[in-house]
N, CA, C and O of each residue as an XYZ file, in Angstrom:
804
protein
N     166.459     41.297    -47.776
C     167.110     40.756    -46.427
C     166.020     42.147    -45.927
O     165.462     43.014    -46.600
N     166.052     41.788    -44.023
C     165.397     42.817    -43.807
C     166.392     43.221    -42.549
O     167.075     42.625    -41.715
N     165.997     44.897    -42.985
C     167.248     45.690    -42.838
C     168.424     46.400    -43.299
O     169.252     47.169    -42.812
N     168.192     45.861    -44.411
C     169.291     46.007    -45.166
C     169.301     47.279    -46.071
O     168.334     47.448    -46.814
N     170.286     48.159    -46.066
C     170.305     49.253    -46.188
C     170.322     49.344    -48.041
O     170.771     48.321    -48.557
N     169.972     50.226    -48.823
C     170.335     50.950    -49.833
C     171.358     51.398    -50.364
O     171.647     51.260    -51.552
N     172.219     52.170    -49.252
C     173.462     52.978    -50.200
C     174.893     52.401    -48.485
O     174.653     51.849    -47.411
N     175.857     52.776    -48.931
C     177.024     52.409    -47.637
C     178.140     53.245    -48.729
O     178.745     53.133    -49.795
N     177.833     54.346    -47.311
C     179.320     55.105    -47.744
C     180.507     54.995    -46.908
O     180.621     55.225    -45.704
N     181.573     54.508    -47.957
C     182.640     54.130    -47.645
C     183.736     55.403    -46.675
O     184.807     55.858    -47.077
N     183.267     55.622    -45.784
C     184.729     56.950    -44.671
C     184.216     56.331    -43.717
O     183.477     55.364    -43.533
N     184.937     57.336    -42.962
C     185.032     56.888    -41.454
C     185.387     58.621    -40.997
O     185.722     59.096    -39.912
N     185.078     59.449    -42.707
C     184.926     61.384    -41.651
C     184.356     61.514    -41.540
O     183.618     61.434    -42.521
N     183.688     61.943    -40.157
C     182.719     62.821    -39.546
C     181.798     63.850    -40.491
O     180.591     64.078    -40.418
N     182.830     64.401    -41.427
C     182.340     65.949    -42.371
C     181.793     64.988    -42.978
O     180.618     65.080    -42.623
N     181.939     63.448    -44.198
C     180.920     63.265    -45.287
C     180.004     62.334    -45.138
O     179.376     61.709    -45.992
N     179.963     62.271    -43.568
C     178.765     61.318    -42.689
C     177.842     63.032    -42.520
O     177.071     63.034    -41.561
N     177.866     63.883    -43.038
C     177.251     64.581    -42.294
C     176.404     65.314    -43.020
O     175.280     65.730    -42.741
N     177.338     65.480    -44.393
C     176.809     66.352    -45.650
C     176.113     65.299    -46.518
O     175.103     65.665    -47.120
N     176.633     63.731    -46.689
C     175.322     63.194    -47.529
C     174.020     62.734    -46.396
O     173.173     61.900    -46.713
N     174.032     63.240    -45.416
C     172.721     63.336    -44.739
C     171.588     64.752    -45.427
O     170.432     65.112    -45.203
N     172.514     65.132    -46.177
C     172.079     66.455    -47.080
C     170.772     65.652    -48.239
O     169.613     66.028    -48.415
N     171.585     64.318    -48.953
C     170.632     63.676    -49.898
C     170.055     62.868    -49.374
O     168.863     62.814    -49.676
N     170.621     61.753    -48.254
C     169.734     60.643    -48.330
C     169.572     60.929    -46.745
O     170.276     61.734    -46.135
N     168.408     60.050    -46.094
C     168.123     59.817    -44.939
C     169.238     58.895    -44.460
O     169.725     58.093    -45.258
N     169.671     58.962    -43.199
C     169.885     58.523    -42.076
C     170.047     56.691    -42.186
O     171.103     56.060    -42.208
N     168.784     56.202    -42.236
C     168.528     54.970    -42.125
C     167.892     54.395    -43.541
O     167.011     53.569    -43.780
N     168.626     55.098    -44.249
C     168.951     54.521    -46.054
C     170.636     53.941    -46.318
O     171.011     53.288    -47.292
N     171.461     54.383    -45.180
C     173.259     54.041    -45.585
C     173.888     53.447    -43.949
O     173.628     53.761    -42.788
N     174.674     52.608    -44.487
C     175.367     52.579    -43.693
C     176.451     53.003    -43.399
O     176.593     54.038    -44.049
N     177.506     52.782    -42.668
C     178.974     53.213    -43.027
C     179.795     52.514    -42.870
O     179.994     52.151    -41.711
N     180.654     51.995    -43.941
C     181.772     50.893    -44.251
C     183.017     51.399    -44.523
O     183.404     51.368    -45.691
N     184.087     52.102    -43.212
C     185.295     52.924    -43.753
C     186.126     51.700    -44.192
O     186.374     50.797    -43.393
N     186.582     51.678    -45.557
C     187.685     51.431    -46.103
C     189.495     51.641    -45.359
O     190.017     52.488    -44.633
N     189.831     50.742    -45.831
C     191.471     50.111    -44.696
C     192.034     49.846    -46.394
O     192.186     48.752    -46.939
N     192.220     50.910    -46.856
C     193.791     50.574    -47.645
C     195.384     52.063    -47.781
O     195.636     53.226    -47.464
N     195.759     51.308    -48.218
C     197.237     51.930    -48.705
C     196.661     53.709    -48.792
O     195.492     53.639    -49.171
N     197.012     55.065    -48.604
C     197.068     56.044    -49.330
C     198.017     57.059    -49.302
O     197.997     58.290    -49.274
N     198.976     56.048    -49.318
C     200.404     56.935    -49.810
C     200.168     57.379    -51.198
O     199.474     56.865    -52.075
N     200.993     58.588    -51.211
C     201.089     58.864    -52.561
C     202.264     57.935    -53.351
O     203.273     57.420    -52.869
N     201.730     57.910    -54.821
C     202.856     57.389    -55.840
C     203.409     58.401    -56.200
O     202.833     59.487    -56.264
N     205.589     58.055    -56.733
C     206.272     59.172    -57.177
C     205.583     59.196    -58.469
O     205.082     58.359    -59.219
N     205.826     61.120    -58.441
C     205.561     61.707    -59.232
C     203.904     61.571    -60.180
O     203.530     61.568    -61.352
N     203.214     61.456    -58.595
C     201.519     61.285    -59.219
C     200.834     62.576    -58.639
O     200.977     63.260    -57.625
N     199.997     62.593    -59.786
C     199.536     64.321    -60.183
C     198.351     64.182    -59.399
O     197.818     63.075    -59.316
N     197.769     65.404    -58.681
C     196.976     65.668    -57.914
C     195.717     64.426    -58.308
O     195.470     63.303    -57.868
N     195.179     65.216    -59.254
C     193.636     64.271    -60.044
C     194.040     62.986    -60.095
O     193.733     62.376    -59.071
N     194.706     62.242    -61.029
C     195.738     61.220    -60.690
C     195.093     60.382    -59.284
O     194.213     59.525    -59.356
N     195.697     60.809    -58.119
C     196.042     60.181    -56.395
C     194.554     60.363    -56.479
O     194.278     59.562    -57.372
N     193.439     60.907    -56.115
C     192.699     61.196    -56.115
C     191.825     60.329    -56.619
O     191.187     59.732    -55.751
N     191.573     60.051    -57.721
C     190.594     59.376    -58.617
C     191.300     57.404    -58.049
O     190.698     56.369    -57.764
N     192.533     57.704    -58.118
C     192.808     55.863    -57.613
C     192.691     55.524    -56.901
O     192.563     54.303    -56.815
N     192.628     56.561    -55.521
C     192.244     56.063    -54.661
C     190.429     56.413    -53.715
O     190.153     56.123    -52.551
N     189.742     56.934    -54.511
C     188.329     57.162    -54.136
C     188.167     55.592    -55.057
O     187.298     54.868    -54.572
N     188.810     55.073    -56.157
C     188.416     53.865    -57.266
C     188.969     52.579    -56.234
O     188.865     51.377    -56.479
N     189.415     53.035    -55.350
C     190.526     52.113    -54.565
C     189.265     51.030    -53.093
O     188.965     49.925    -52.641
N     188.953     52.989    -52.996
C     188.210     52.875    -51.941
C     186.688     52.118    -51.689
O     186.162     51.413    -50.827
N     186.270     52.830    -53.230
C     184.394     51.942    -53.424
C     185.107     50.008    -53.943
O     184.258     49.135    -54.126
N     186.143     49.764    -54.051
C     186.480     48.621    -54.888
C     186.231     47.910    -54.003
O     185.480     46.935    -53.946
N     186.956     48.450    -53.159
C     186.823     47.183    -52.033
C     185.779     47.226    -50.679
O     185.502     46.044    -50.477
N     185.348     47.744    -50.055
C     183.470     48.447    -49.871
C     182.853     47.655    -50.585
O     182.560     46.619    -49.987
N     182.364     47.732    -52.154
C     181.573     46.804    -52.548
C     181.817     45.208    -52.680
O     180.948     44.366    -52.907
N     183.325     44.971    -52.466
C     183.274     43.461    -51.878
C     182.516     42.982    -51.205
O     181.712     42.178    -51.676
N     182.514     43.285    -49.984
C     181.819     43.681    -48.597
C     180.245     42.823    -49.103
O     179.682     41.764    -48.827
N     179.950     44.250    -50.161
C     178.222     44.084    -50.286
C     177.525     43.903    -51.408
O     177.918     44.175    -52.543
N     176.573     43.481    -51.129
C     175.332     43.218    -52.325
C     174.567     44.086    -52.536
O     173.871     44.651    -51.692
N     174.611     44.327    -53.854
C     173.187     45.280    -54.773
C     173.143     46.056    -53.907
O     172.192     45.975    -53.130
N     174.140     47.087    -53.716
C     174.214     48.723    -52.808
C     174.925     49.032    -52.958
O     176.038     48.512    -52.875
N     174.431     50.673    -53.440
C     175.498     51.499    -54.108
C     176.329     52.171    -52.545
O     175.933     52.772    -51.546
N     177.641     51.667    -53.043
C     178.950     52.083    -52.399
C     179.412     53.506    -53.003
O     179.404     53.746    -54.211
N     179.658     54.061    -52.396
C     179.652     55.625    -52.060
C     181.300     56.153    -50.946
O     181.683     56.258    -49.781
N     181.760     56.335    -52.411
C     183.164     56.971    -51.438
C     184.127     57.923    -51.963
O     184.796     57.278    -52.770
N     184.556     59.147    -51.927
C     185.431     59.856    -52.112
C     187.014     60.320    -51.195
O     187.393     60.148    -50.036
N     187.628     60.986    -52.450
C     189.087     61.613    -51.773
C     188.899     62.604    -52.162
O     188.055     63.001    -52.966
N     190.274     63.500    -51.211
C     190.427     64.355    -51.291
C     191.963     65.080    -51.414
O     192.734     64.311    -50.840
N     192.506     65.932    -51.791
C     193.647     66.503    -51.787
C     193.852     67.733    -51.617
O     192.828     68.337    -51.938
N     194.881     68.622    -51.176
C     194.660     70.048    -51.906
C     196.349     69.914    -52.213
O     197.276     69.374    -51.609
N     196.247     70.614    -53.344
C     197.614     70.805    -54.631
C     198.570     72.357    -54.352
O     197.893     73.296    -53.931
N     199.716     72.556    -54.522
C     200.140     73.404    -54.549
C     200.820     73.183    -56.322
O     201.883     72.617    -56.580
N     200.253     73.552    -56.929
C     200.317     73.193    -58.200
C     200.525     71.368    -58.715
O     199.583     70.581    -58.809
N     201.970     71.035    -58.985
C     201.494     69.212    -59.001
C     201.519     68.590    -57.607
O     201.156     67.473    -57.239
N     202.252     70.017    -56.662
C     202.488     68.933    -55.215
C     200.992     68.440    -54.557
O     199.880     68.912    -54.791
N     201.314     67.480    -53.781
C     200.123     67.616    -52.720
C     200.428     67.215    -51.646
O     201.268     66.370    -51.337
N     199.252     68.252    -50.579
C     199.594     68.482    -49.516
C     199.540     67.517    -48.201
O     198.471     66.907    -48.242
N     200.195     67.205    -47.209
C     200.322     66.172    -46.512
C     198.713     65.603    -45.732
O     199.651     64.811    -45.818
N     197.974     65.380    -45.387
C     197.148     65.223    -44.315
C     198.152     66.190    -42.517
O     199.254     66.114    -41.974
N     197.280     66.701    -42.375
C     198.119     67.394    -41.063
C     197.707     66.571    -39.789
O     196.885     67.058    -39.013
N     198.322     65.191    -39.530
C     198.164     65.133    -38.244
C     199.080     65.583    -36.885
O     199.197     65.151    -35.738
N     199.683     66.742    -37.705
C     200.300     66.596    -35.540
C     200.247     68.964    -35.914
O     200.531     69.530    -36.970
N     199.811     69.592    -34.635
C     200.081     71.104    -34.676
C     201.270     71.039    -35.958
O     200.675     71.593    -36.882
N     201.881     70.863    -36.188
C     203.530     71.170    -36.764
C     202.777     71.386    -38.172
O     202.606     72.413    -38.829
N     202.292     69.729    -38.456
C     202.483     69.811    -40.066
C     200.893     70.854    -40.360
O     200.660     71.135    -41.536
N     200.183     71.216    -39.582
C     199.269     72.208    -40.240
C     200.130     73.831    -39.921
O     199.856     74.927    -40.410
N     201.169     73.490    -38.986
C     201.303     74.873    -39.382
C     202.246     75.270    -40.478
O     202.662     76.414    -40.658
N     202.576     74.089    -41.275
C     203.642     74.347    -41.997
C     203.075     74.415    -43.513
O     203.595     75.060    -44.424
N     201.947     73.647    -43.599
C     200.505     73.793    -44.310
C     200.244     75.363    -44.698
O     200.543     76.127    -45.615
N     199.549     75.398    -43.526
C     199.637     77.138    -44.018
C     200.224     78.261    -44.287
O     199.651     79.233    -44.779
N     201.737     78.190    -43.899
C     202.795     78.612    -44.099
C     203.018     78.401    -46.006
O     203.890     79.065    -46.567
N     202.336     77.654    -46.622
C     202.964     76.896    -47.469
C     201.905     77.375    -48.287
O     202.273     77.457    -49.458
N     200.268     77.856    -48.035
C     198.929     77.924    -48.361
C     198.601     79.473    -48.414
O     197.644     79.843    -49.095
N     199.516     80.566    -47.579
C     199.869     81.787    -46.848
C     199.953     82.546    -48.082
O     201.027     82.494    -48.681
N     198.976     83.268    -48.586
C     198.679     84.428    -49.408
C     198.994     83.442    -51.280
O     199.684     83.809    -52.231
N     198.394     82.556    -51.159
C     198.695     81.957    -52.508
C     197.360     80.859    -53.050
O     196.837     79.968    -52.380
N     197.121     81.162    -54.108
C     195.592     80.085    -54.633
C     195.774     78.669    -54.973
O     196.181     78.238    -56.052
N     195.533     78.194    -54.250
C     195.934     76.590    -54.262
C     194.217     75.653    -54.809
O     193.128     75.873    -54.280
N     194.364     75.076    -55.469
C     193.641     73.747    -56.128
C     193.085     72.916    -55.019
O     193.927     72.601    -54.178
N     192.184     72.597    -54.867
C     191.149     70.907    -53.850
C     190.739     70.079    -54.967
O     189.771     70.478    -55.614
N     191.342     68.923    -55.331
C     191.221     67.790    -55.706
C     189.457     66.421    -54.951
O     189.712     65.476    -54.205
N     188.780     66.565    -55.161
C     187.902     65.818    -54.928
C     187.477     64.718    -55.863
O     187.079     65.040    -56.982
N     187.523     63.416    -55.504
C     186.862     62.502    -56.393
C     186.189     61.337    -56.237
O     186.912     60.356    -56.069
N     184.875     61.129    -56.244
C     183.859     60.445    -55.891
C     183.839     59.928    -57.029
O     184.069     60.341    -58.166
N     183.365     58.436    -56.340
C     183.642     56.570    -57.045
C     181.820     56.492    -56.790
O     181.279     57.188    -55.930
N     181.218     55.748    -57.489
C     179.685     55.151    -57.042
C     179.476     54.157    -57.764
O     179.082     54.251    -58.926
N     179.801     52.669    -56.950
C     180.168     51.426    -57.505
C     178.558     50.794    -57.073
O     177.923     51.250    -56.122
N     178.067     49.694    -57.943
C     177.024     48.715    -57.058
C     177.091     47.261    -57.848
O     176.922     47.165    -59.063
N     177.285     46.469    -57.224
C     177.931     44.899    -57.420
C     176.566     43.935    -56.750
O     176.159     43.670    -55.619
N     176.220     43.659    -57.943
C     174.227     42.606    -57.701
C     175.178     41.108    -58.465
O     175.910     40.993    -59.448
N     174.794     40.380    -57.650
C     174.839     39.101    -58.333
C     173.554     38.587    -59.042
O     172.593     39.333    -58.856
N     173.236     37.203    -60.014
C     172.087     37.108    -60.060
C     172.656     35.961    -61.339
O     173.814     35.651    -61.618
N     171.433     35.529    -61.918
C     171.649     34.137    -62.806
C     172.853     34.054    -63.613
O     173.525     33.042    -63.811
N     173.093     35.450    -64.142
C     173.986     35.717    -65.066
C     175.651     36.398    -65.107
O     176.382     36.957    -65.925
N     175.704     35.862    -63.385
C     176.638     36.786    -62.826
C     177.315     37.792    -62.131
O     176.552     38.121    -61.223
N     177.948     38.203    -62.092
C     177.937     39.897    -61.516
C     178.048     40.968    -62.253
O     178.918     41.227    -63.084
N     177.020     41.668    -61.883
C     176.661     42.773    -62.799
C     177.590     44.224    -62.198
O     177.689     44.398    -60.983
N     178.159     45.091    -63.083
C     178.943     46.079    -61.765
C     178.165     47.780    -62.592
O     178.109     48.384    -63.664
N     177.925     47.821    -61.836
C     177.893     49.845    -62.288
C     178.913     50.711    -61.472
O     179.323     50.740    -60.312
N     179.170     51.545    -62.879
C     180.261     52.192    -61.880
C     180.658     53.730    -62.403
O     181.093     53.915    -63.540
N     180.376     55.236    -61.063
C     180.992     56.259    -61.989
C     181.726     56.500    -61.398
O     181.956     56.147    -60.241
N     182.400     57.331    -62.238
C     183.380     58.005    -61.689
C     183.756     59.864    -61.536
O     184.166     60.236    -62.635
N     183.725     60.978    -60.580
C     184.181     62.074    -61.431
C     185.291     63.065    -60.169
O     185.132     63.123    -58.950
N     186.033     63.525    -60.745
C     186.986     64.737    -59.984
C     186.585     65.882    -60.442
O     186.525     66.320    -61.590
N     186.190     66.531    -58.960
C     185.681     67.899    -59.127
C     186.732     68.572    -58.766
O     187.469     68.124    -57.888
N     187.038     70.032    -59.520
C     187.932     70.811    -58.584
C     187.464     71.897    -58.638
O     186.915     72.532    -59.539
N     187.828     72.207    -57.085
C     187.763     73.733    -56.428
C     189.525     74.581    -56.446
O     190.712     74.265    -56.533
N     188.500     76.020    -56.273
C     190.256     77.061    -55.989
C     189.993     77.736    -54.830
O     188.948     78.256    -54.440
N     191.214     77.652    -54.265
C     191.021     78.327    -52.973
C     191.807     79.255    -52.555
O     192.936     78.782    -52.683
N     191.910     80.618    -51.998
C     193.219     81.364    -51.638
C     193.363     81.994    -49.972
O     192.699     82.983    -49.664
N     193.913     81.594    -49.365
C     193.994     82.276    -47.851
C     194.562     83.517    -47.900
O     195.503     83.352    -48.676
N     194.575     85.260    -47.364
C     194.950     85.878    -47.171
C     196.485     85.549    -46.890
O     196.852     84.401    -46.637
N     197.412     86.707    -46.956
C     198.535     86.470    -47.037
C     198.704     86.347    -44.902
O     198.082     87.148    -44.204
N     199.380     85.526    -44.434
C     198.816     84.671    -42.819
C     199.872     85.839    -42.184
O     200.978     86.172    -42.607
N     199.142     86.315    -41.052
C     200.764     86.721    -40.138
C     200.858     85.384    -39.254
O     200.011     84.498    -39.138
N     202.240     85.498    -38.609
C     202.697     84.171    -37.626
C     201.294     84.312    -36.082
O     200.589     83.497    -35.487
N     201.465     85.476    -36.026
C     200.132     85.427    -34.899
C     198.716     84.608    -35.682
O     198.837     83.418    -35.391
N     197.645     84.774    -36.413
C     196.888     84.375    -37.314
C     197.146     82.713    -37.388
O     196.356     81.862    -36.980
N     198.211     82.517    -37.896
C     198.526     80.956    -37.950
C     198.666     80.575    -36.723
O     197.747     79.822    -36.403
N     199.285     80.732    -36.034
C     199.029     80.091    -34.395
C     197.413     80.274    -33.963
O     196.703     79.405    -33.456
N     197.147     81.247    -34.207
C     195.392     81.379    -33.656
C     194.439     80.218    -34.477
O     193.447     79.610    -34.075
N     195.136     80.161    -35.771
C     194.554     78.732    -36.687
C     194.804     77.487    -35.628
O     193.948     76.706    -35.211
N     196.077     77.514    -35.338
C     196.735     76.049    -35.085
C     196.300     75.804    -33.808
O     196.280     74.643    -33.402
N     195.927     76.767    -33.071
C     195.527     76.417    -31.629
C     194.286     75.649    -31.578
O     194.104     74.682    -30.838
N     193.212     76.263    -32.633
C     191.862     76.082    -32.582
C     191.803     74.340    -32.834
O     190.811     73.652    -32.592
N     192.936     73.897    -33.304
C     192.583     72.650    -33.928
C     192.019     71.827    -35.355
O     192.267     70.851    -36.063
N     191.238     72.783    -35.235
C     189.970     72.901    -36.513
C     191.629     71.804    -38.451
O     191.423     71.268    -39.540
N     192.516     72.039    -37.861
C     193.088     71.576    -39.475
C     193.501     70.107    -39.146
O     194.032     69.302    -39.912
N     193.184     69.951    -37.997
C     194.289     68.635    -37.703
C     193.383     67.208    -38.219
O     192.201     66.877    -38.129
N     194.639     66.574    -38.808
C     193.626     65.654    -39.572
C     192.644     65.429    -41.058
O     192.259     64.391    -41.597
N     192.396     67.250    -41.519
C     192.237     67.465    -42.704
C     193.520     67.505    -43.435
O     194.673     67.473    -43.004
N     192.850     67.617    -45.184
C     193.637     67.751    -46.029
C     194.362     68.671    -46.528
O     193.734     69.313    -47.370
N     195.661     69.099    -46.340
C     196.572     70.742    -46.816
C     196.435     71.402    -44.910
O     196.846     72.528    -44.628
N     195.900     70.604    -44.000
C     195.984     71.696    -43.031
C     194.678     72.469    -42.732
O     194.638     73.042    -41.643
N     193.987     72.529    -43.257
C     192.875     73.147    -42.286
C     190.717     72.644    -43.004
O     190.559     71.952    -44.009
N     189.733     73.100    -42.337
C     188.723     72.909    -43.239
C     188.110     74.064    -43.514
O     188.392     75.135    -42.977
N     187.294     73.900    -44.317
C     186.834     75.029    -45.133
C     185.807     75.658    -44.177
O     185.987     76.852    -43.935
N     184.869     75.116    -43.657
C     184.532     75.896    -42.591
C     184.881     76.100    -41.149
O     185.577     75.327    -40.491
N     184.173     77.538    -40.590
C     184.597     77.736    -39.069
C     185.731     78.377    -39.231
O     185.939     79.024    -40.258
N     186.721     78.278    -38.132
C     187.064     79.816    -38.963
C     188.350     80.120    -39.670
O     189.129     81.060    -39.509
N     188.387     79.011    -40.563
C     189.713     79.498    -41.156
C     188.312     80.512    -42.037
O     188.681     81.659    -42.286
N     187.075     80.233    -42.415
C     186.513     81.529    -43.406
C     187.473     82.820    -42.542
O     188.659     82.884    -42.868
N     187.253     83.254    -42.075
C     188.805     84.557    -41.538
C     189.802     84.459    -41.983
O     190.737     85.091    -41.490
N     189.957     83.776    -42.894
C     191.625     83.366    -43.695
C     191.110     83.417    -44.793
O     191.888     83.693    -45.706
N     190.074     83.253    -45.057
C     190.158     83.054    -46.529
C     189.608     84.336    -47.836
O     188.580     84.981    -47.630
N     190.273     84.511    -48.864
C     190.077     85.033    -50.072
C     189.090     85.312    -50.583
O     188.254     86.216    -50.572
N     189.362     84.048    -51.229
C     188.360     83.569    -52.321
C     187.888     81.685    -52.766
O     188.457     80.673    -52.359
N     187.216     81.741    -53.293
C     186.724     79.971    -53.502
C     186.099     80.045    -54.517
O     185.495     81.092    -54.749
N     186.045     78.908    -55.484
C     186.056     78.887    -56.835
C     185.647     77.799    -56.937
O     186.573     76.988    -56.915
N     184.404     77.226    -57.072
C     183.628     75.998    -56.670
C     182.580     75.528    -56.173
O     181.484     76.086    -56.234
N     182.869     74.166    -55.484
C     182.439     73.679    -55.070
C     182.435     73.901    -53.496
O     183.497     74.513    -53.384
N     182.085     73.831    -52.616
C     182.154     74.342    -51.237
C     182.172     73.009    -50.314
O     182.788     72.743    -49.281
N     181.345     72.354    -51.021
C     181.180     70.849    -50.251
C     181.783     69.774    -50.814
O     181.525     68.670    -50.334
N     182.854     69.895    -52.124
C     183.337     69.500    -52.481
C     184.921     69.461    -52.078
O     185.670     68.520    -52.343
N     185.404     71.017    -51.181
C     186.785     71.246    -51.267
C     185.835     70.315    -49.041
O     186.568     69.788    -48.205
N     185.124     70.389    -48.956
C     184.562     69.764    -47.701
C     184.950     68.045    -47.379
O     185.287     67.371    -46.405
N     184.728     67.877    -48.538
C     185.355     65.946    -49.040
C     184.207     65.158    -49.657
O     184.371     63.949    -49.819
N     182.642     65.937    -50.148
C     182.076     65.496    -50.132
C     181.131     66.307    -51.092
O     180.671     67.355    -50.638
N     180.788     65.929    -52.388
C     180.651     66.903    -53.885
C     179.405     66.864    -53.848
O     179.050     65.958    -54.601
N     178.081     67.616    -53.132
C     177.103     67.166    -53.313
C     176.621     67.541    -55.019
O     176.595     66.639    -55.857
N     176.424     68.327    -55.208
C     175.417     68.598    -56.832
C     175.949     67.480    -57.377
O     175.107     66.724    -57.862
N     177.404     67.031    -57.475
C     178.176     65.838    -58.676
C     177.851     64.589    -58.072
O     177.699     63.703    -58.913
N     177.620     64.056    -56.330
C     177.089     62.548    -56.038
C     175.811     62.620    -56.630
O     175.573     61.665    -57.370
N     174.574     63.784    -56.491
C     173.513     63.660    -57.112
C     172.915     63.332    -58.515
O     171.827     62.932    -58.928
N     174.625     63.831    -59.294
C     173.900     63.592    -60.501
C     174.723     62.049    -60.913
O     174.432     61.082    -61.617
N     175.823     62.416    -60.101
C     175.939     60.129    -60.475
C     174.697     58.875    -60.217
O     174.163     57.983    -60.876
N     174.614     59.593    -58.445
C     173.170     58.520    -58.777
C     172.233     59.038    -58.781
O     171.497     58.788    -57.826
N     171.610     60.272    -60.086
C     171.147     60.273    -60.996
C     171.360     59.436    -62.913
O     170.514     58.939    -63.656
N     172.302     59.562    -63.020
C     172.976     59.044    -63.875
C     172.697     57.024    -63.895
O     172.744     56.327    -64.908
N     172.433     56.548    -62.502
C     172.479     55.241    -62.539
C     170.895     54.669    -62.245
O     170.652     53.495    -61.967
N     169.660     55.966    -62.388
C     169.274     55.522    -61.540
C     168.505     55.431    -60.476
O     167.714     54.538    -60.172
N     168.809     56.511    -59.867
C     168.774     56.267    -58.140
C     167.923     57.621    -58.134
O     168.878     58.393    -58.226
N     166.743     58.498    -58.087
C     166.109     59.519    -57.374
C     166.307     59.791    -55.659
O     165.777     59.134    -54.764
N     167.314     61.062    -55.496
C     167.753     61.540    -54.861
C     166.603     62.811    -54.502
O     166.874     63.668    -53.660
């Protein structure tokens, strides 16, 4: 079909849209943000949570397309077993930063790649899933530093109340793992998943 894309990014994230262009040409993918319930279940662990949500996003989007690779991801910032919220207000950004101050935490991002195709034999289903774990540590933050970052608005709508790029770099002591994973789309692992299903990027 004319105009048909090879890939679909299942996300409304501007950061994921920018990151995926490091691997794929803009003309090769569409964007179909899924609408799903992302509430954390009772006693759900961070790794289990991101895997469940990423797969749910990909499964939902894949039912709306045919023979395209659907790429979805989900990210959680965790202190131990506790998942920090997406900071939708200045107060939540402030609360998250107070909890993260001086402490090492983990960032989990799950990738899910699905392709459904219809043929004479029925539905063929290709699926690959990968959870990527990174570790980050903020310096011990002063009230002034927290307010400075809150005022920047960078932490709004971000898991854990911060973005790994921008002003937060002046506050972070340590990062181990995937920088793009902390941003929300680990590119090395995405490239490897696509390679595993026969896609050369």
